[in-house]
């Protein structure tokens, strides 16, 4: 039974990845932060399953800002595969907490690469990079050869971690693969991300629990895919003979306005009656024309997205409506 360790297992990607690996027969270990709150809603269904939890799924307290805990965990588990997903991943928030963003996402990742150097049998590693490393690219779509020009603290931290993965791969022979992922969403997306903010607001307005939705920029565009598709690519990257970097994207961009239109339309609402714009919510530096070219992933991994944009937003909206009807907060 192959053994995998996931940092960030309680996040959107980590929860879908845990499901995928369990379905493939893995023994799955997750590193979680020690907090006073025990709720881990995205993986609660797995923890409640006695056939899985404690048998093939195990959670361990370890964190990027506590290197000793991670080092001991790696030495004890000796995983075959490591999926490094943890870190401060909200772009807007990175302007408010740039130091902690860089501490966790950049230096925390570097410390992890250092730990791997010392292991007698280092695992194959997937590193979750981001399209934000490209910032304001000079050409579109972007691929693996596009220069890094980040324009926000999160993008800078990810650019550092991504480049250091290449350095350690080439210098020390570690199996380190960067997945340069464009935006990927799902019903498990955090509520502070704009897509989930929109779909949850539409459901709340439909249920009479909310009157309006306040947004900053309806014309901002992103390359949005489904998280289930992206975690499948993570696994495929670690099944290759040699490590490499891959852009994971749909190749299409859509605007925030389109997200709003589909979400409200799904519930029979006129969005113009409920959406208000507040310029204060605009980001200080907005990336331009971020859209990915995943031709390399298609050719080498046999990967391509299976969920289109409209289907994604509808799924998120209906899931939020169902949660509210079931008594969710």
Coordinates of C-alpha atoms in Angstrom, one line a residue:
X1 CA 0.0 0.0 0.0
X2 CA 1.7 3.3 -1.1
X3 CA 1.9 5.9 1.7
X4 CA 1.3 9.6 1.0
X5 CA 1.6 12.7 3.3
X6 CA -0.5 15.8 2.6
X7 CA 0.3 19.2 4.1
X8 CA -2.9 21.3 4.0
X9 CA -5.1 18.2 4.0
X10 CA -8.0 20.1 5.6
X11 CA -8.1 22.6 2.7
X12 CA -10.1 22.4 -0.5
X13 CA -7.4 20.7 -2.5
X14 CA -6.2 18.5 0.4
X15 CA -9.7 17.1 1.0
X16 CA -10.3 16.2 -2.6
X17 CA -6.8 14.8 -2.9
X18 CA -7.3 12.6 0.2
X19 CA -10.4 11.2 -1.4
X20 CA -8.6 10.5 -4.6
X21 CA -5.7 8.7 -3.0
X22 CA -7.9 6.7 -0.7
X23 CA -9.8 5.5 -3.8
X24 CA -6.5 4.5 -5.3
X25 CA -5.6 2.3 -2.3
X26 CA -3.2 4.6 -0.6
X27 CA -2.5 5.0 3.1
X28 CA -3.0 8.7 3.6
X29 CA -1.5 10.9 6.3
X30 CA -2.3 14.5 6.8
X31 CA -0.4 17.2 8.6
X32 CA -2.8 19.5 10.5
X33 CA -2.3 22.6 12.6
X34 CA -2.9 22.4 16.4
X35 CA -5.8 24.8 17.1
X36 CA -8.5 25.1 19.7
X37 CA -11.1 24.4 17.1
X38 CA -11.4 20.7 16.3
X39 CA -13.8 21.1 13.3
X40 CA -12.3 20.0 10.0
X41 CA -15.4 20.2 7.9
X42 CA -13.9 19.3 4.5
X43 CA -12.7 15.9 5.7
X44 CA -15.2 15.3 8.5
X45 CA -17.0 12.7 6.3
X46 CA -13.7 10.7 6.1
X47 CA -13.0 11.1 9.8
X48 CA -16.4 9.7 10.6
X49 CA -15.9 6.6 8.5
X50 CA -14.6 3.8 10.8
X51 CA -13.5 1.8 7.8
X52 CA -11.1 4.7 6.8
X53 CA -10.1 6.8 9.8
X54 CA -7.5 5.1 11.9
X55 CA -7.0 2.4 9.3
X56 CA -6.0 4.2 6.1
X57 CA -6.4 7.8 7.0
X58 CA -4.3 9.3 9.8
X59 CA -3.9 12.9 11.0
X60 CA -0.8 14.3 12.7
X61 CA -0.1 17.6 14.4
X62 CA 2.7 19.3 12.3
X63 CA 3.1 22.7 10.8
X64 CA 5.3 24.7 8.5
X65 CA 6.1 27.2 11.3
X66 CA 7.2 24.3 13.5
X67 CA 10.0 22.6 11.5
X68 CA 10.8 20.0 14.2
X69 CA 7.3 18.6 14.1
X70 CA 7.5 18.2 10.3
X71 CA 11.0 16.7 10.4
X72 CA 10.0 14.1 12.9
X73 CA 6.9 13.2 11.0
X74 CA 8.8 12.7 7.7
X75 CA 11.4 10.6 9.4
X76 CA 8.7 8.4 11.1
X77 CA 6.4 7.9 8.2
X78 CA 8.9 7.6 5.4
X79 CA 6.1 8.5 2.8
X80 CA 6.4 7.4 -0.8
X81 CA 4.7 10.7 -1.9
X82 CA 4.5 14.1 -0.4
X83 CA 1.9 16.6 -1.5
X84 CA 2.8 20.1 -0.3
X85 CA -0.4 22.2 -0.3
X86 CA -0.2 24.1 2.9
X87 CA 0.4 27.9 3.2
X88 CA -1.3 31.2 3.2
X89 CA -3.1 31.1 -0.1
X90 CA -5.4 34.2 -0.2
X91 CA -4.0 36.8 -2.6
X92 CA -5.9 39.8 -1.1
X93 CA -5.0 38.8 2.4
X94 CA -1.4 38.7 1.5
X95 CA -1.3 42.5 1.2
X96 CA -2.5 42.7 4.8
X97 CA -0.1 40.0 6.2
X98 CA 2.8 40.0 3.8
X99 CA 5.4 38.9 6.4
X100 CA 3.5 35.8 7.6
X101 CA 2.5 35.0 4.0
X102 CA 6.2 34.9 3.0
X103 CA 7.2 33.1 6.2
X104 CA 4.8 30.2 5.6
X105 CA 4.7 30.1 1.8
X106 CA 8.3 30.9 1.0
X107 CA 10.6 30.1 3.9
X108 CA 8.3 27.4 5.3
X109 CA 8.6 25.6 1.9
X110 CA 12.4 26.1 1.8
X111 CA 12.7 24.5 5.2
X112 CA 10.7 21.6 3.9
X113 CA 13.1 21.2 1.0
X114 CA 16.0 21.2 3.4
X115 CA 14.4 18.4 5.5
X116 CA 14.0 16.3 2.3
X117 CA 17.8 16.6 1.6
X118 CA 18.5 14.8 4.9
X119 CA 16.2 11.8 4.4
X120 CA 17.7 8.5 3.4
X121 CA 14.8 7.9 1.1
X122 CA 13.2 11.2 0.1
X123 CA 9.6 10.9 -1.2
X124 CA 8.4 12.1 -4.6
X125 CA 7.0 15.6 -4.0
X126 CA 4.3 17.7 -5.5
X127 CA 4.5 21.4 -4.8
X128 CA 1.4 23.6 -5.3
X129 CA 2.6 26.6 -7.2
X130 CA 0.3 29.3 -8.6
X131 CA -0.4 31.4 -11.7
X132 CA 0.2 34.4 -9.4
X133 CA 3.9 33.9 -10.0
X134 CA 3.3 35.3 -13.5
X135 CA 1.8 38.6 -12.2
X136 CA 1.5 40.8 -15.3
X137 CA 2.7 38.5 -18.0
X138 CA 3.9 40.0 -21.3
X139 CA 2.2 37.3 -23.3
X140 CA -1.0 35.1 -23.1
X141 CA -1.6 32.3 -22.6
X142 CA 1.2 31.5 -20.2
X143 CA 3.1 28.3 -20.1
X144 CA 6.0 26.8 -18.2
X145 CA 8.6 29.1 -19.9
X146 CA 6.8 32.3 -19.1
X147 CA 8.9 34.6 -16.9
X148 CA 7.9 35.1 -13.3
X149 CA 6.7 38.7 -12.7
X150 CA 4.6 38.6 -9.5
X151 CA 2.7 41.7 -8.4
X152 CA 1.5 40.7 -4.9
X153 CA 3.1 39.3 -1.8
X154 CA 1.5 35.8 -2.3
X155 CA 2.8 35.7 -5.9
X156 CA 6.3 36.7 -4.7
X157 CA 6.3 34.0 -2.0
X158 CA 5.1 31.3 -4.5
X159 CA 7.7 32.4 -7.1
X160 CA 10.5 31.9 -4.5
X161 CA 9.2 28.5 -3.4
X162 CA 8.7 27.4 -7.0
X163 CA 12.2 28.4 -8.1
X164 CA 13.8 26.8 -5.0
X165 CA 12.0 23.6 -5.9
X166 CA 13.8 23.7 -9.3
X167 CA 17.1 24.5 -7.6
X168 CA 16.8 21.6 -5.2
X169 CA 15.7 19.3 -7.9
X170 CA 18.7 20.1 -10.1
X171 CA 21.2 20.3 -7.3
X172 CA 20.3 17.4 -5.0
X173 CA 18.4 15.1 -7.4
X174 CA 15.1 15.4 -5.4
X175 CA 11.9 14.4 -7.2
X176 CA 10.2 17.9 -6.9
X177 CA 7.4 18.7 -9.3
X178 CA 5.8 22.1 -9.5
X179 CA 2.1 22.3 -10.4
X180 CA 1.6 25.9 -11.6
X181 CA -2.1 26.0 -10.9
X182 CA -4.6 28.6 -12.1
X183 CA -7.7 29.3 -10.1
X184 CA -9.6 26.2 -9.2
X185 CA -12.9 26.3 -7.2
X186 CA -15.5 23.9 -5.7
X187 CA -18.2 23.9 -3.1
X188 CA -15.4 23.4 -0.6
X189 CA -13.7 26.8 -1.5
X190 CA -13.2 29.1 1.4
X191 CA -15.9 31.8 1.8
X192 CA -13.4 34.6 1.6
X193 CA -12.6 33.8 -2.1
X194 CA -14.7 35.7 -4.6
X195 CA -16.4 32.8 -6.3
X196 CA -17.6 31.3 -3.0
X197 CA -18.5 34.7 -1.7
X198 CA -20.8 35.1 -4.7
X199 CA -22.4 31.6 -4.7
X200 CA -23.0 31.7 -1.0
X201 CA -24.5 35.2 -1.2
X202 CA -26.9 34.2 -4.0
X203 CA -28.1 31.2 -1.9
X204 CA -28.5 33.5 1.2
X205 CA -30.4 36.1 -0.8
X206 CA -32.6 33.4 -2.3
X207 CA -33.3 32.1 1.3
X208 CA -34.1 35.6 2.5
X209 CA -31.1 35.7 4.9
X210 CA -29.2 38.4 3.0
X211 CA -30.2 41.5 1.1
X212 CA -27.2 42.4 -1.0
X213 CA -23.8 41.3 -2.2
X214 CA -20.9 43.9 -2.2
X215 CA -18.1 43.4 -4.7
X216 CA -15.1 45.4 -5.9
X217 CA -14.6 44.7 -9.6
X218 CA -17.0 42.9 -11.9
X219 CA -14.7 42.9 -14.9
X220 CA -11.7 41.1 -13.3
X221 CA -11.1 37.9 -15.2
X222 CA -9.6 34.6 -14.2
X223 CA -8.9 31.1 -15.6
X224 CA -11.3 29.1 -13.4
X225 CA -11.4 25.3 -13.2
X226 CA -12.7 22.6 -10.7
X227 CA -10.5 21.5 -7.8
X228 CA -11.3 17.8 -8.5
X229 CA -9.7 18.0 -11.9
X230 CA -6.6 19.7 -10.5
X231 CA -5.9 17.2 -7.7
X232 CA -6.0 14.4 -10.3
X233 CA -3.2 16.2 -12.1
X234 CA -1.2 16.4 -8.9
X235 CA -1.3 12.6 -8.6
X236 CA -0.4 12.1 -12.3
X237 CA 2.7 14.4 -11.9
X238 CA 4.1 12.0 -9.3
X239 CA 3.6 8.9 -11.5
X240 CA 6.0 10.1 -14.1
X241 CA 9.6 8.8 -14.6
X242 CA 11.1 12.2 -13.9
X243 CA 9.9 15.3 -12.1
X244 CA 9.0 18.4 -14.1
X245 CA 6.9 21.6 -13.9
X246 CA 3.4 21.7 -15.4
X247 CA 0.8 24.5 -15.9
X248 CA -2.6 23.4 -14.9
X249 CA -5.4 25.5 -16.4
X250 CA -8.5 25.5 -18.6
X251 CA -7.2 27.9 -21.2
X252 CA -10.3 30.1 -20.8
X253 CA -11.0 33.3 -18.8
X254 CA -14.2 34.4 -17.4
X255 CA -15.2 37.6 -15.5
X256 CA -16.5 38.0 -12.0
X257 CA -19.6 39.4 -13.7
X258 CA -20.1 36.0 -15.4
X259 CA -19.8 34.2 -12.0
X260 CA -22.5 36.5 -10.6
X261 CA -24.8 36.1 -13.6
X262 CA -24.6 32.2 -13.5
X263 CA -25.0 32.0 -9.7
X264 CA -28.1 34.3 -9.5
X265 CA -29.6 32.8 -12.7
X266 CA -29.3 29.3 -11.2
X267 CA -31.6 30.4 -8.4
X268 CA -34.0 32.5 -10.5
X269 CA -32.7 35.8 -9.2
X270 CA -31.9 39.1 -11.0
X271 CA -28.4 40.0 -9.8
X272 CA -28.8 43.7 -10.7
X273 CA -31.3 44.1 -7.8
X274 CA -28.8 42.7 -5.2
X275 CA -25.2 43.5 -6.2
X276 CA -23.5 46.7 -5.1
X277 CA -20.0 47.8 -6.1
X278 CA -17.5 49.2 -3.6
X279 CA -14.2 50.5 -5.1
X280 CA -12.5 50.0 -1.8
X281 CA -12.6 46.3 -2.4
X282 CA -10.5 46.5 -5.5
X283 CA -7.0 45.0 -5.1
X284 CA -4.0 47.4 -5.1
X285 CA -2.4 45.6 -8.0
X286 CA -4.6 43.4 -10.2
X287 CA -2.8 40.8 -12.4
X288 CA -3.5 41.2 -16.1
X289 CA -4.6 38.5 -18.6
X290 CA -3.8 35.4 -16.5
X291 CA -4.8 32.4 -18.7
X292 CA -2.9 29.2 -18.8
X293 CA -1.7 26.9 -21.6
X294 CA -1.8 23.3 -20.3
X295 CA -0.6 21.7 -23.5
X296 CA 2.3 20.1 -21.7
X297 CA 0.1 18.5 -19.1
X298 CA -2.3 17.3 -21.8
X299 CA 0.6 15.7 -23.8
X300 CA 2.7 14.2 -21.1
X301 CA 0.1 13.5 -18.3
X302 CA -2.9 12.8 -20.5
X303 CA -4.7 15.4 -18.3
X304 CA -7.5 17.8 -19.2
X305 CA -10.3 19.5 -17.3
X306 CA -13.6 17.7 -17.2
X307 CA -15.9 20.3 -15.6
X308 CA -16.7 23.5 -17.5
X309 CA -17.1 26.9 -16.0
X310 CA -20.9 27.1 -16.0
X311 CA -21.2 23.6 -14.5
X312 CA -18.7 24.6 -11.8
X313 CA -20.6 27.7 -10.7
X314 CA -23.9 26.0 -10.8
X315 CA -22.6 23.1 -8.6
X316 CA -21.2 25.6 -6.1
X317 CA -24.5 27.6 -6.0
X318 CA -26.7 24.6 -5.6
X319 CA -24.4 23.2 -2.9
X320 CA -24.6 26.5 -0.9
X321 CA -28.4 26.5 -1.3
X322 CA -28.6 22.9 0.0
X323 CA -26.3 23.7 2.9
X324 CA -28.5 26.7 3.9
X325 CA -31.7 24.7 3.6
X326 CA -30.2 22.0 5.8
X327 CA -29.6 24.6 8.5
X328 CA -26.1 25.8 7.7
X329 CA -24.9 29.1 9.1

